[in-house]
Coordinates of C-alpha atoms in Angstrom, one line a residue:
Chain K
M25 CA 71.2 115.8 128.5
R26 CA 73.9 116.0 131.1
I27 CA 76.0 113.0 131.8
M28 CA 76.3 112.2 135.5
D29 CA 79.6 112.5 137.2
S30 CA 80.8 109.0 138.0
K31 CA 82.9 110.2 140.9
Q32 CA 81.1 110.8 144.1
K33 CA 82.7 113.5 146.2
S34 CA 84.4 111.9 149.1
T35 CA 84.0 113.5 152.5
T36 CA 87.7 114.3 152.9
Q37 CA 87.7 116.1 149.6
K38 CA 84.7 118.2 150.6
Q39 CA 86.5 119.2 153.8
S40 CA 89.3 120.7 151.7
L41 CA 86.9 123.0 149.9
S42 CA 87.1 126.4 151.5
T43 CA 84.0 127.9 153.0
L44 CA 83.9 130.6 150.4
T45 CA 83.8 128.1 147.6
T46 CA 81.1 126.1 149.3
Y47 CA 78.9 129.2 149.7
Y48 CA 79.6 130.4 146.2
L49 CA 78.6 127.0 144.8
L50 CA 75.6 126.9 147.1
I51 CA 74.4 130.2 145.7
Y52 CA 75.1 129.1 142.2
N53 CA 73.3 125.8 142.5
S54 CA 70.4 127.3 144.3
I55 CA 69.8 130.1 141.8
L56 CA 69.9 127.6 139.0
T57 CA 67.5 125.2 140.7
V58 CA 65.1 128.1 141.1
G59 CA 65.7 129.2 137.6
W60 CA 64.9 125.9 136.0
T61 CA 61.9 125.4 138.2
F62 CA 60.5 128.7 136.9
I63 CA 61.2 127.6 133.3
L64 CA 59.4 124.4 133.9
Y65 CA 56.5 126.2 135.5
E66 CA 56.1 128.6 132.6
T67 CA 56.4 125.8 130.1
I68 CA 53.6 123.8 131.7
K69 CA 51.5 126.9 132.2
Q70 CA 51.8 127.6 128.4
V71 CA 51.2 124.1 127.3
I72 CA 48.1 123.4 129.3
S73 CA 46.6 126.5 127.8
Y74 CA 46.6 125.0 124.3
K75 CA 43.3 124.2 122.8
S76 CA 44.2 122.3 119.6
V77 CA 46.7 119.8 118.3
D78 CA 48.0 122.5 116.0
D79 CA 48.7 124.7 119.0
L80 CA 50.8 121.9 120.6
W81 CA 52.6 121.1 117.4
K82 CA 53.6 124.7 116.9
C83 CA 53.9 125.6 120.6
H84 CA 52.6 129.1 120.1
G85 CA 53.9 131.5 122.7
L86 CA 56.1 129.0 124.5
W87 CA 59.4 130.5 123.4
N88 CA 58.3 134.0 124.3
A89 CA 57.3 132.9 127.8
I90 CA 60.6 131.1 128.6
E91 CA 63.1 132.8 126.4
I92 CA 64.9 135.0 128.9
P93 CA 65.2 132.7 131.9
L94 CA 66.2 129.9 129.5
K95 CA 68.9 131.9 127.9
I96 CA 70.2 132.9 131.3
C97 CA 70.2 129.5 132.9
Q98 CA 71.5 127.6 129.9
T99 CA 74.3 130.1 129.2
A100 CA 75.3 130.4 132.9
A101 CA 76.1 126.7 132.7
F102 CA 79.4 127.7 131.1
L103 CA 80.5 128.7 134.6
E104 CA 80.6 125.0 135.3
V105 CA 83.4 124.7 132.9
V106 CA 85.3 127.3 134.9
H107 CA 84.4 125.5 138.1
A108 CA 85.9 122.3 136.7
M109 CA 89.0 124.1 135.4
F110 CA 89.7 125.6 138.8
G111 CA 89.0 122.4 140.7
L112 CA 85.9 123.8 142.5
V113 CA 84.2 120.7 141.3
R114 CA 85.6 117.3 140.4
S115 CA 84.8 117.0 136.7
N116 CA 86.7 117.0 133.5
P117 CA 86.3 120.5 132.0
M118 CA 86.4 119.2 128.5
I119 CA 83.5 116.8 129.1
V120 CA 81.5 119.5 130.8
F121 CA 82.1 121.8 127.9
I122 CA 80.9 119.3 125.3
Q123 CA 77.8 118.6 127.3
I124 CA 76.9 122.3 127.6
I125 CA 77.8 123.3 124.0
S126 CA 75.1 121.1 122.4
R127 CA 72.3 122.7 124.5
V128 CA 73.7 126.2 124.2
F129 CA 73.9 125.7 120.4
L130 CA 70.2 124.7 120.3
V131 CA 69.2 127.8 122.3
W132 CA 71.3 130.4 120.4
G133 CA 72.3 128.7 117.2
V134 CA 68.9 127.2 116.3
A135 CA 65.9 128.7 118.1
N136 CA 67.3 132.2 118.6
Y137 CA 69.0 132.4 115.2
I138 CA 66.1 131.0 113.2
P139 CA 63.0 132.2 114.9
H140 CA 60.6 129.9 113.0
A141 CA 62.2 127.0 114.8
Q142 CA 60.7 128.4 118.0
L143 CA 57.4 127.2 116.7
S144 CA 58.1 123.5 117.2
L145 CA 56.9 120.8 119.6
G146 CA 60.6 120.0 119.8
I147 CA 61.1 123.1 122.0
F148 CA 58.5 121.8 124.5
L149 CA 60.0 118.4 124.7
A150 CA 63.6 119.5 125.0
V151 CA 62.9 122.2 127.6
T152 CA 60.8 119.9 129.7
A153 CA 63.5 117.2 129.6
W154 CA 66.2 119.8 130.4
S155 CA 64.4 121.5 133.2
I156 CA 63.4 118.4 135.1
T157 CA 66.9 117.0 134.8
E158 CA 68.5 120.3 135.8
I159 CA 66.2 120.9 138.8
I160 CA 67.2 117.5 140.2
R161 CA 70.9 117.9 139.3
Y162 CA 71.4 121.3 140.8
A163 CA 69.4 120.4 143.9
Y164 CA 71.5 117.3 144.3
Y165 CA 74.7 119.4 144.0
A166 CA 73.5 122.0 146.4
L167 CA 72.6 119.4 149.1
N168 CA 75.8 117.5 148.4
L169 CA 77.8 120.5 149.4
F170 CA 76.7 119.8 153.0
Q171 CA 77.1 116.1 152.7
V172 CA 73.3 115.7 152.4
S173 CA 72.5 113.1 149.8
P174 CA 68.9 111.9 150.1
Q175 CA 68.5 108.5 148.5
L176 CA 65.4 109.5 146.7
L177 CA 67.0 112.4 145.0
T178 CA 70.0 110.2 144.0
W179 CA 67.6 107.6 142.7
C180 CA 65.8 110.3 140.7
R181 CA 69.0 111.7 139.3
Y182 CA 70.2 108.3 138.1
S183 CA 66.8 107.0 136.8
F184 CA 64.9 109.9 135.3
F185 CA 67.4 110.1 132.4
I186 CA 66.0 106.8 131.1
V187 CA 62.9 108.7 129.8
L188 CA 64.2 112.3 129.8
Y189 CA 67.4 111.7 127.8
P190 CA 65.6 110.3 124.7
L191 CA 62.8 112.8 125.2
G192 CA 65.3 115.7 125.2
V193 CA 67.2 114.4 122.2
T194 CA 63.9 113.9 120.3
G195 CA 63.0 117.5 121.1
E196 CA 66.3 118.8 120.0
I197 CA 66.2 116.9 116.7
L198 CA 62.7 118.1 116.0
T199 CA 63.7 121.7 116.5
I200 CA 66.7 121.4 114.2
I201 CA 64.5 119.8 111.5
K202 CA 62.0 122.6 111.8
A203 CA 64.9 125.0 111.4
M204 CA 66.2 123.2 108.4
Q205 CA 62.8 123.1 106.8
T206 CA 62.6 126.9 107.3
I207 CA 65.9 127.7 105.7
Y208 CA 65.9 125.2 102.9
P209 CA 64.5 127.6 100.2
E210 CA 67.3 129.5 98.7
I211 CA 65.9 133.0 99.4
V212 CA 65.6 132.2 103.1
R213 CA 68.9 130.2 103.1
N214 CA 70.9 133.1 102.0
R215 CA 69.7 135.3 104.9
Y216 CA 71.2 132.8 107.4
S217 CA 74.3 131.9 105.5
I218 CA 77.5 133.5 104.3
V219 CA 77.3 133.6 100.6
L220 CA 79.7 134.0 97.7
P221 CA 81.0 136.2 96.2
N222 CA 82.7 138.1 98.9
K223 CA 86.3 139.4 99.2
F224 CA 87.5 136.7 101.6
N225 CA 86.2 133.9 99.3
F226 CA 84.4 132.3 102.2
G227 CA 81.0 130.7 102.2
F228 CA 79.1 129.0 105.0
D229 CA 75.8 127.3 104.2
Y230 CA 73.8 127.1 107.4
F231 CA 71.5 124.3 106.1
Y232 CA 74.4 122.0 105.4
F233 CA 75.9 123.0 108.8
L234 CA 72.7 121.8 110.5
C235 CA 73.0 118.6 108.5
V236 CA 76.4 118.0 110.1
V237 CA 75.0 118.9 113.5
L238 CA 72.3 116.3 113.1
L239 CA 74.9 113.7 112.3
A240 CA 76.4 114.3 115.7
Y241 CA 73.3 112.9 117.3
T242 CA 74.3 109.5 116.0
Y243 CA 76.4 109.5 119.1
F244 CA 73.2 109.2 121.2
P245 CA 73.1 105.4 121.6
T246 CA 76.6 105.3 122.9
M247 CA 76.0 108.0 125.5
Y248 CA 72.7 106.4 126.5
K249 CA 74.5 103.1 127.2
H250 CA 77.2 104.9 129.1
M251 CA 74.6 106.4 131.4
F252 CA 73.1 103.1 132.1
K253 CA 76.6 101.8 133.1
Q254 CA 77.0 104.8 135.4
R255 CA 73.6 104.1 136.9
A256 CA 74.5 100.5 137.6
K257 CA 77.7 101.6 139.2
T258 CA 76.1 104.2 141.4
L259 CA 72.8 102.7 142.5
N260 CA 74.0 99.2 143.1
T261 CA 76.7 100.2 145.6
S262 CA 75.3 99.7 149.1
P263 CA 75.8 102.7 151.5
S264 CA 78.4 100.7 153.5
K265 CA 80.6 100.3 150.5
K266 CA 80.7 104.0 149.7
I267 CA 84.0 105.8 150.5
Q268 CA 83.4 107.9 153.6
Chain J
M1 CA 131.7 94.5 127.0
S2 CA 131.6 90.7 127.2
A3 CA 134.0 88.7 125.1
K4 CA 132.6 86.9 122.1
N5 CA 130.7 83.9 123.3
Q6 CA 130.2 80.9 121.0
G7 CA 128.4 78.4 123.1
N8 CA 126.9 80.7 125.7
T9 CA 123.3 80.6 124.5
F10 CA 120.5 81.3 126.9
R11 CA 116.8 81.5 127.2
L12 CA 115.4 85.0 126.7
E13 CA 112.1 86.1 128.3
V14 CA 110.3 88.7 126.2
L15 CA 108.2 90.7 128.6
K16 CA 105.5 93.2 127.9
A17 CA 106.6 96.7 128.8
R18 CA 103.1 97.8 129.5
G19 CA 101.3 95.8 132.2
N20 CA 102.8 92.5 133.0
G21 CA 103.1 89.2 131.4
V22 CA 105.3 87.4 129.1
L23 CA 104.9 87.8 125.4
T24 CA 107.0 84.8 124.6
S25 CA 110.4 83.1 125.3
I26 CA 113.2 82.5 122.9
D27 CA 115.4 79.5 123.6
N28 CA 119.0 79.1 122.6
I29 CA 119.6 82.7 121.8
S30 CA 123.2 84.0 121.6
P31 CA 124.4 87.2 123.3
D32 CA 125.7 88.4 119.9
T33 CA 122.2 88.4 118.5
T34 CA 121.2 91.8 117.3
I35 CA 117.8 93.4 117.9
A36 CA 117.0 93.0 114.3
E37 CA 117.6 89.3 114.4
L38 CA 115.6 89.0 117.6
K39 CA 112.7 90.7 115.9
K40 CA 112.8 88.1 113.1
R41 CA 112.8 85.3 115.7
V42 CA 109.8 86.8 117.6
A43 CA 107.9 87.2 114.3
Q44 CA 108.5 83.5 113.6
Q45 CA 106.7 82.7 116.9
K46 CA 104.1 85.4 116.7
S47 CA 103.2 85.8 113.1
Q48 CA 101.1 88.9 113.4
L49 CA 103.9 90.8 115.0
Y50 CA 106.0 91.5 112.0
P51 CA 109.4 93.1 112.8
D52 CA 108.4 96.7 112.0
R53 CA 105.8 96.4 114.7
Q54 CA 108.2 95.4 117.4
S55 CA 110.0 97.8 119.7
Y56 CA 112.3 96.7 122.5
R57 CA 113.8 98.3 125.7
A58 CA 116.2 97.1 128.3
E59 CA 113.9 98.5 131.0
P60 CA 110.1 98.6 131.2
T61 CA 110.3 102.4 130.7
G62 CA 113.0 104.1 128.7
K63 CA 114.1 104.6 125.2
S64 CA 113.8 101.9 122.7
V65 CA 116.9 100.2 121.4
K66 CA 118.3 100.2 117.9
D67 CA 118.2 97.3 115.6
T68 CA 121.9 97.2 115.3
Q69 CA 122.6 96.7 118.9
K70 CA 123.5 93.3 120.3
L71 CA 121.9 91.7 123.4
S72 CA 125.2 91.6 125.1
E73 CA 125.7 95.4 124.7
L74 CA 122.4 95.9 126.6
N75 CA 123.3 93.5 129.3
V76 CA 120.3 91.4 128.3
D77 CA 122.5 88.3 128.3
K78 CA 122.8 88.8 132.1
T79 CA 119.3 89.7 133.0
K80 CA 117.8 87.3 130.4
K81 CA 114.9 89.7 130.1
I82 CA 113.9 92.2 127.5
Y83 CA 110.8 94.5 127.3
F84 CA 108.5 94.6 124.3
K85 CA 106.2 97.2 123.0
D86 CA 103.7 96.6 120.2
L87 CA 103.8 99.7 117.9
G88 CA 100.5 98.7 116.3
P89 CA 99.8 98.0 112.6
Q90 CA 102.4 99.7 110.6
I91 CA 102.4 101.1 107.2
G92 CA 105.3 101.5 104.7
W93 CA 106.4 105.0 103.6
S94 CA 105.5 104.6 99.9
T95 CA 101.9 104.1 101.0
V96 CA 102.2 107.0 103.3
F97 CA 103.3 109.6 100.8
V98 CA 101.0 108.4 98.1
A99 CA 98.0 108.9 100.4
E100 CA 99.2 112.0 102.3
Y101 CA 100.7 114.0 99.5
A102 CA 99.5 112.7 96.2
G103 CA 95.9 112.7 97.6
P104 CA 95.8 116.5 98.2
L105 CA 97.6 117.1 94.9
F106 CA 95.0 115.2 92.8
M107 CA 92.1 116.4 94.9
Y108 CA 93.0 120.1 94.3
L109 CA 93.3 119.5 90.6
L110 CA 89.9 117.8 90.7
F111 CA 88.4 121.0 92.0
Y112 CA 90.5 123.0 89.5
I113 CA 88.7 121.5 86.5
R114 CA 85.4 122.6 88.1
P115 CA 83.5 119.4 87.7
S116 CA 79.7 119.8 87.5
F117 CA 78.9 117.5 90.4
I118 CA 80.7 120.1 92.7
Y119 CA 80.0 123.4 91.0
G120 CA 77.0 122.8 88.8
S121 CA 76.9 122.3 85.1
S122 CA 77.5 125.8 83.9
A123 CA 80.6 126.3 86.1
G124 CA 83.2 124.7 83.8
S125 CA 82.7 127.3 81.1
K126 CA 83.0 130.4 83.3
P127 CA 86.3 132.2 83.1
M128 CA 88.9 131.6 85.8
H129 CA 91.0 134.3 87.3
F130 CA 94.8 134.3 86.9
A131 CA 95.1 134.1 90.8
A132 CA 93.2 130.8 90.8
H133 CA 95.4 129.4 88.1
L134 CA 98.5 130.4 90.1
G135 CA 96.9 128.8 93.2
A136 CA 96.6 125.5 91.4
A137 CA 100.2 125.8 90.2
C138 CA 101.6 126.6 93.6
W139 CA 99.6 123.9 95.4
T140 CA 100.7 121.3 92.8
F141 CA 104.3 122.4 93.1
H142 CA 104.2 122.2 96.9
Y143 CA 103.0 118.7 97.0
A144 CA 105.0 117.4 94.1
K145 CA 108.1 118.8 95.9
R146 CA 107.1 117.0 99.0
I147 CA 106.7 113.7 97.2
L148 CA 110.1 114.1 95.5
E149 CA 111.7 115.0 98.8
T150 CA 110.2 111.9 100.4
L151 CA 111.7 109.8 97.6
F152 CA 115.1 111.5 97.2
V153 CA 116.0 113.7 100.1
H154 CA 114.7 112.8 103.5
R155 CA 116.3 110.1 105.6
F156 CA 113.9 108.5 108.0
S157 CA 114.8 107.0 111.3
H158 CA 112.0 104.5 111.1
S159 CA 111.0 102.6 108.0
T160 CA 107.3 102.6 108.9
M161 CA 104.7 104.5 110.9
P162 CA 101.6 103.4 112.8
L163 CA 98.5 102.9 110.7
F164 CA 96.3 105.1 112.9
N165 CA 98.5 108.1 112.1
L166 CA 97.8 107.7 108.4
F167 CA 94.0 108.0 109.0
K168 CA 94.5 111.0 111.1
N169 CA 96.9 112.7 108.7
C170 CA 94.9 112.0 105.7
S171 CA 91.8 113.4 107.2
Y172 CA 93.7 116.6 107.9
Y173 CA 95.3 116.9 104.5
W174 CA 92.4 115.9 102.4
G175 CA 89.9 117.8 104.5
F176 CA 91.8 121.1 104.2
T177 CA 92.5 120.5 100.5
A178 CA 88.8 120.3 99.9
L179 CA 88.2 123.4 102.0
V180 CA 90.9 125.5 100.3
S181 CA 90.5 124.3 96.7
Y182 CA 86.6 124.6 96.8
F183 CA 86.8 128.3 97.3
V184 CA 89.8 129.2 95.2
N185 CA 88.4 127.4 92.2
H186 CA 84.9 128.5 92.7
P187 CA 83.1 130.3 89.8
K188 CA 82.3 133.1 92.1
Y189 CA 86.0 133.6 93.2
T190 CA 86.9 137.2 94.0
P191 CA 90.4 138.2 93.1
P192 CA 92.6 139.9 95.7
S193 CA 91.7 143.5 96.8
F194 CA 95.1 145.0 95.8
G195 CA 95.1 143.3 92.4
Y196 CA 98.2 142.1 90.6
A197 CA 100.6 143.7 93.1
Q198 CA 99.2 141.5 95.8
I199 CA 99.1 138.4 93.6
Y200 CA 102.8 138.8 92.6
L201 CA 103.9 139.7 96.1
G202 CA 102.2 136.6 97.4
L203 CA 103.7 134.4 94.7
A204 CA 107.2 135.8 95.3
I205 CA 106.8 135.1 99.1
F206 CA 105.6 131.6 98.3
I207 CA 108.5 130.8 95.9
L208 CA 111.2 132.2 98.2
N209 CA 109.9 130.2 101.1
E210 CA 109.6 127.0 99.1
I211 CA 113.3 127.3 98.0
G212 CA 114.2 128.1 101.7
N213 CA 112.4 125.0 102.9
L214 CA 114.2 122.9 100.3
S215 CA 117.5 124.4 101.3
I216 CA 117.0 123.4 104.9
H217 CA 116.0 119.8 103.9
L218 CA 119.1 119.4 101.8
L219 CA 121.3 120.8 104.6
L220 CA 119.7 118.4 107.2
R221 CA 120.2 115.5 104.8
D222 CA 124.0 116.2 104.6
L223 CA 124.2 116.7 108.3
R224 CA 123.9 113.1 109.3
P225 CA 126.3 110.9 107.3
A226 CA 124.5 107.9 105.8
G227 CA 124.3 104.9 108.0
T228 CA 125.4 106.7 111.2
N229 CA 123.3 107.7 114.2
Q230 CA 125.3 110.7 114.9
R231 CA 123.4 113.7 116.1
R232 CA 124.9 117.1 115.2
I233 CA 123.9 120.7 115.6
P234 CA 122.8 122.2 112.3
Y235 CA 124.6 125.4 111.2
P236 CA 124.2 127.6 108.1
N237 CA 126.0 126.5 105.0
K238 CA 126.9 128.5 101.8
N239 CA 123.2 128.8 100.9
P240 CA 122.2 132.2 102.3
L241 CA 118.7 130.9 103.0
T242 CA 120.1 128.6 105.6
N243 CA 121.2 131.6 107.6
L244 CA 117.8 131.3 109.3
F245 CA 119.6 128.7 111.5
H246 CA 121.1 131.6 113.3
L247 CA 117.7 132.5 114.7
V248 CA 115.7 129.2 114.9
S249 CA 116.1 125.5 115.4
C250 CA 113.6 124.4 112.8
P251 CA 113.8 126.9 109.8
N252 CA 112.2 124.3 107.5
Y253 CA 109.0 124.8 109.5
T254 CA 109.4 128.6 109.5
Y255 CA 109.7 128.5 105.7
E256 CA 106.7 126.3 105.4
I257 CA 104.6 128.9 107.4
G258 CA 106.0 131.5 105.1
S259 CA 105.0 129.6 102.0
W260 CA 101.4 129.3 103.1
L261 CA 101.2 132.9 104.2
G262 CA 102.3 133.8 100.6
F263 CA 99.7 131.5 99.2
S264 CA 97.0 133.0 101.4
L265 CA 98.0 136.5 100.4
M266 CA 98.1 135.6 96.7
T267 CA 94.6 134.0 96.7
Q268 CA 93.0 136.1 99.5
T269 CA 91.0 133.1 100.6
L270 CA 90.0 132.7 104.3
T271 CA 90.2 128.9 104.3
A272 CA 93.8 129.1 103.0
L273 CA 94.6 131.3 106.0
L274 CA 92.9 128.8 108.4
F275 CA 95.0 126.1 106.8
T276 CA 98.1 128.2 107.4
F277 CA 97.1 128.7 111.0
A278 CA 96.4 125.0 111.7
G279 CA 99.8 124.1 110.2
T280 CA 101.5 126.7 112.3
V281 CA 100.0 125.4 115.5
Q282 CA 101.1 121.9 114.7
M283 CA 104.6 122.8 113.6
T284 CA 105.1 125.0 116.6
I285 CA 104.5 122.0 118.8
W286 CA 106.9 119.9 116.8
A287 CA 109.5 122.7 116.7
T288 CA 109.5 123.3 120.5
Q289 CA 109.9 119.6 121.1
K290 CA 112.8 119.4 118.7
H291 CA 114.3 122.6 120.2
R292 CA 114.1 121.1 123.7
A293 CA 115.8 117.9 122.4
Y294 CA 118.6 119.9 120.9
K295 CA 119.2 121.8 124.1
K296 CA 119.2 118.6 126.1
D297 CA 121.6 116.8 123.8
F298 CA 124.0 119.8 123.6
P299 CA 123.6 121.7 126.9
D300 CA 126.7 123.8 126.5
K301 CA 127.3 124.1 122.8
Y302 CA 123.8 124.8 121.6
P303 CA 123.5 128.4 120.4
K304 CA 121.6 130.5 122.9
Q305 CA 120.0 133.0 120.7
R306 CA 118.1 130.4 118.7
K307 CA 114.4 130.1 119.2
A308 CA 112.3 127.1 118.1
I309 CA 110.4 128.3 115.1
I310 CA 109.6 132.1 115.1
P311 CA 112.7 134.3 115.3
F312 CA 113.0 136.1 118.6
L313 CA 109.6 134.9 119.8
I314 CA 109.0 131.2 120.2

């Protein structure tokens, strides 16, 4: 789940953005808003077609329906690191990178790499949480480029996380656990790992690697609290106090 | 320089260098008081700030002053103010080298005996290749040498270091020791592709660079006479391995990189190469800082053809 930028763009700073940058970012943010809307639409379409609990638990066909747009939208987010590096947006590139890497890893390093993990309720939960968050976020950014900042949208952006962030994390963890269950047996494990002996004397056990990744989620409570603080800071400032 | 004052004591305000505020005040302090004595007096008033933790400057920003200097030499007897910085919890050097160097030494040997809780119960009885034996010997030699150098060769400008550094350094050393030793000592270890030629070449490179590194350490020790703070430009001495000073400012680091390249070649183990790379990055940062300091201290006399760490390159 994406952490919100604590810095609101001030009007004077926006004026210094060249027109070219503004239109580029407008196109970028618009495409991604549409992309994530499509992903959400396909996700809901799949899920309401399920007839049994088992269908939902395994999320049959969900990954196939959303795979391509999901890979495109999620990987394209790396451009935001570039935007931050070149000052097109006011964010710390390192923070943006860390936020993106966990999602991209789930898409490519878990679901894509270990196909059985695609058959998990976790995918549904994670993608739903991601898509709603991203639709709001990209729409917010797009409008912000023209100094339009509807209060409702801002409220949504800084409030939906309360449900969506834990939902997304749950989904991600479920997916990783499904992947770990799949590759636990040695015959399967070896297909996904680098095994000894080899001439560089290097081994990499993907199961244990996923264990370490799971440990990283212990950071969730801290992040969650941080987002509440950001929410309090943003939503409790009255419009007259905002820097114009 | 003020003349020696007997009765000219004053009240010294000890201010915090960072932020504002007074740490404490010392009454009846004489201008002849040294920084070392000041530290003791402050420690009497603030018991958790033992002397090694205290650092002083005459200005809020600037270099910290030496223990041997007197307040009068710094004009503090006129300003009646001095600026304090808390260096954080400190740790003595004996603790440091035991943790940082003896740790990796024993941990590698722990993997070397192939305990069953790491490698499974049948591992201990499997044969071990000569290259793996050499790996253990070289690793042990390297860290034993470091411990001995810490005890008998190096001269440190500070008697302690911040505690946080210890945690950070230990994670680095112990982590990489596990990563390297796990694979070199593994029952499924594969010997180098070019056989004994490669093993002996790697070993020779390792030994040569270890001796080189030691040579530089001995030279640097003799460069600064004991008890002085004199800084001098290092030049090669009679030992031919010190000729590397013609090309780089920090040949000790250059030799260290060479040692680990030799080790990596000898064992043909990827994690050893990763360890070499990580060390190279860190040492390059240190070397470029040191190089810049040399050029700043000796703007005219410092040899122009010298690079920081890699001859002709960086």
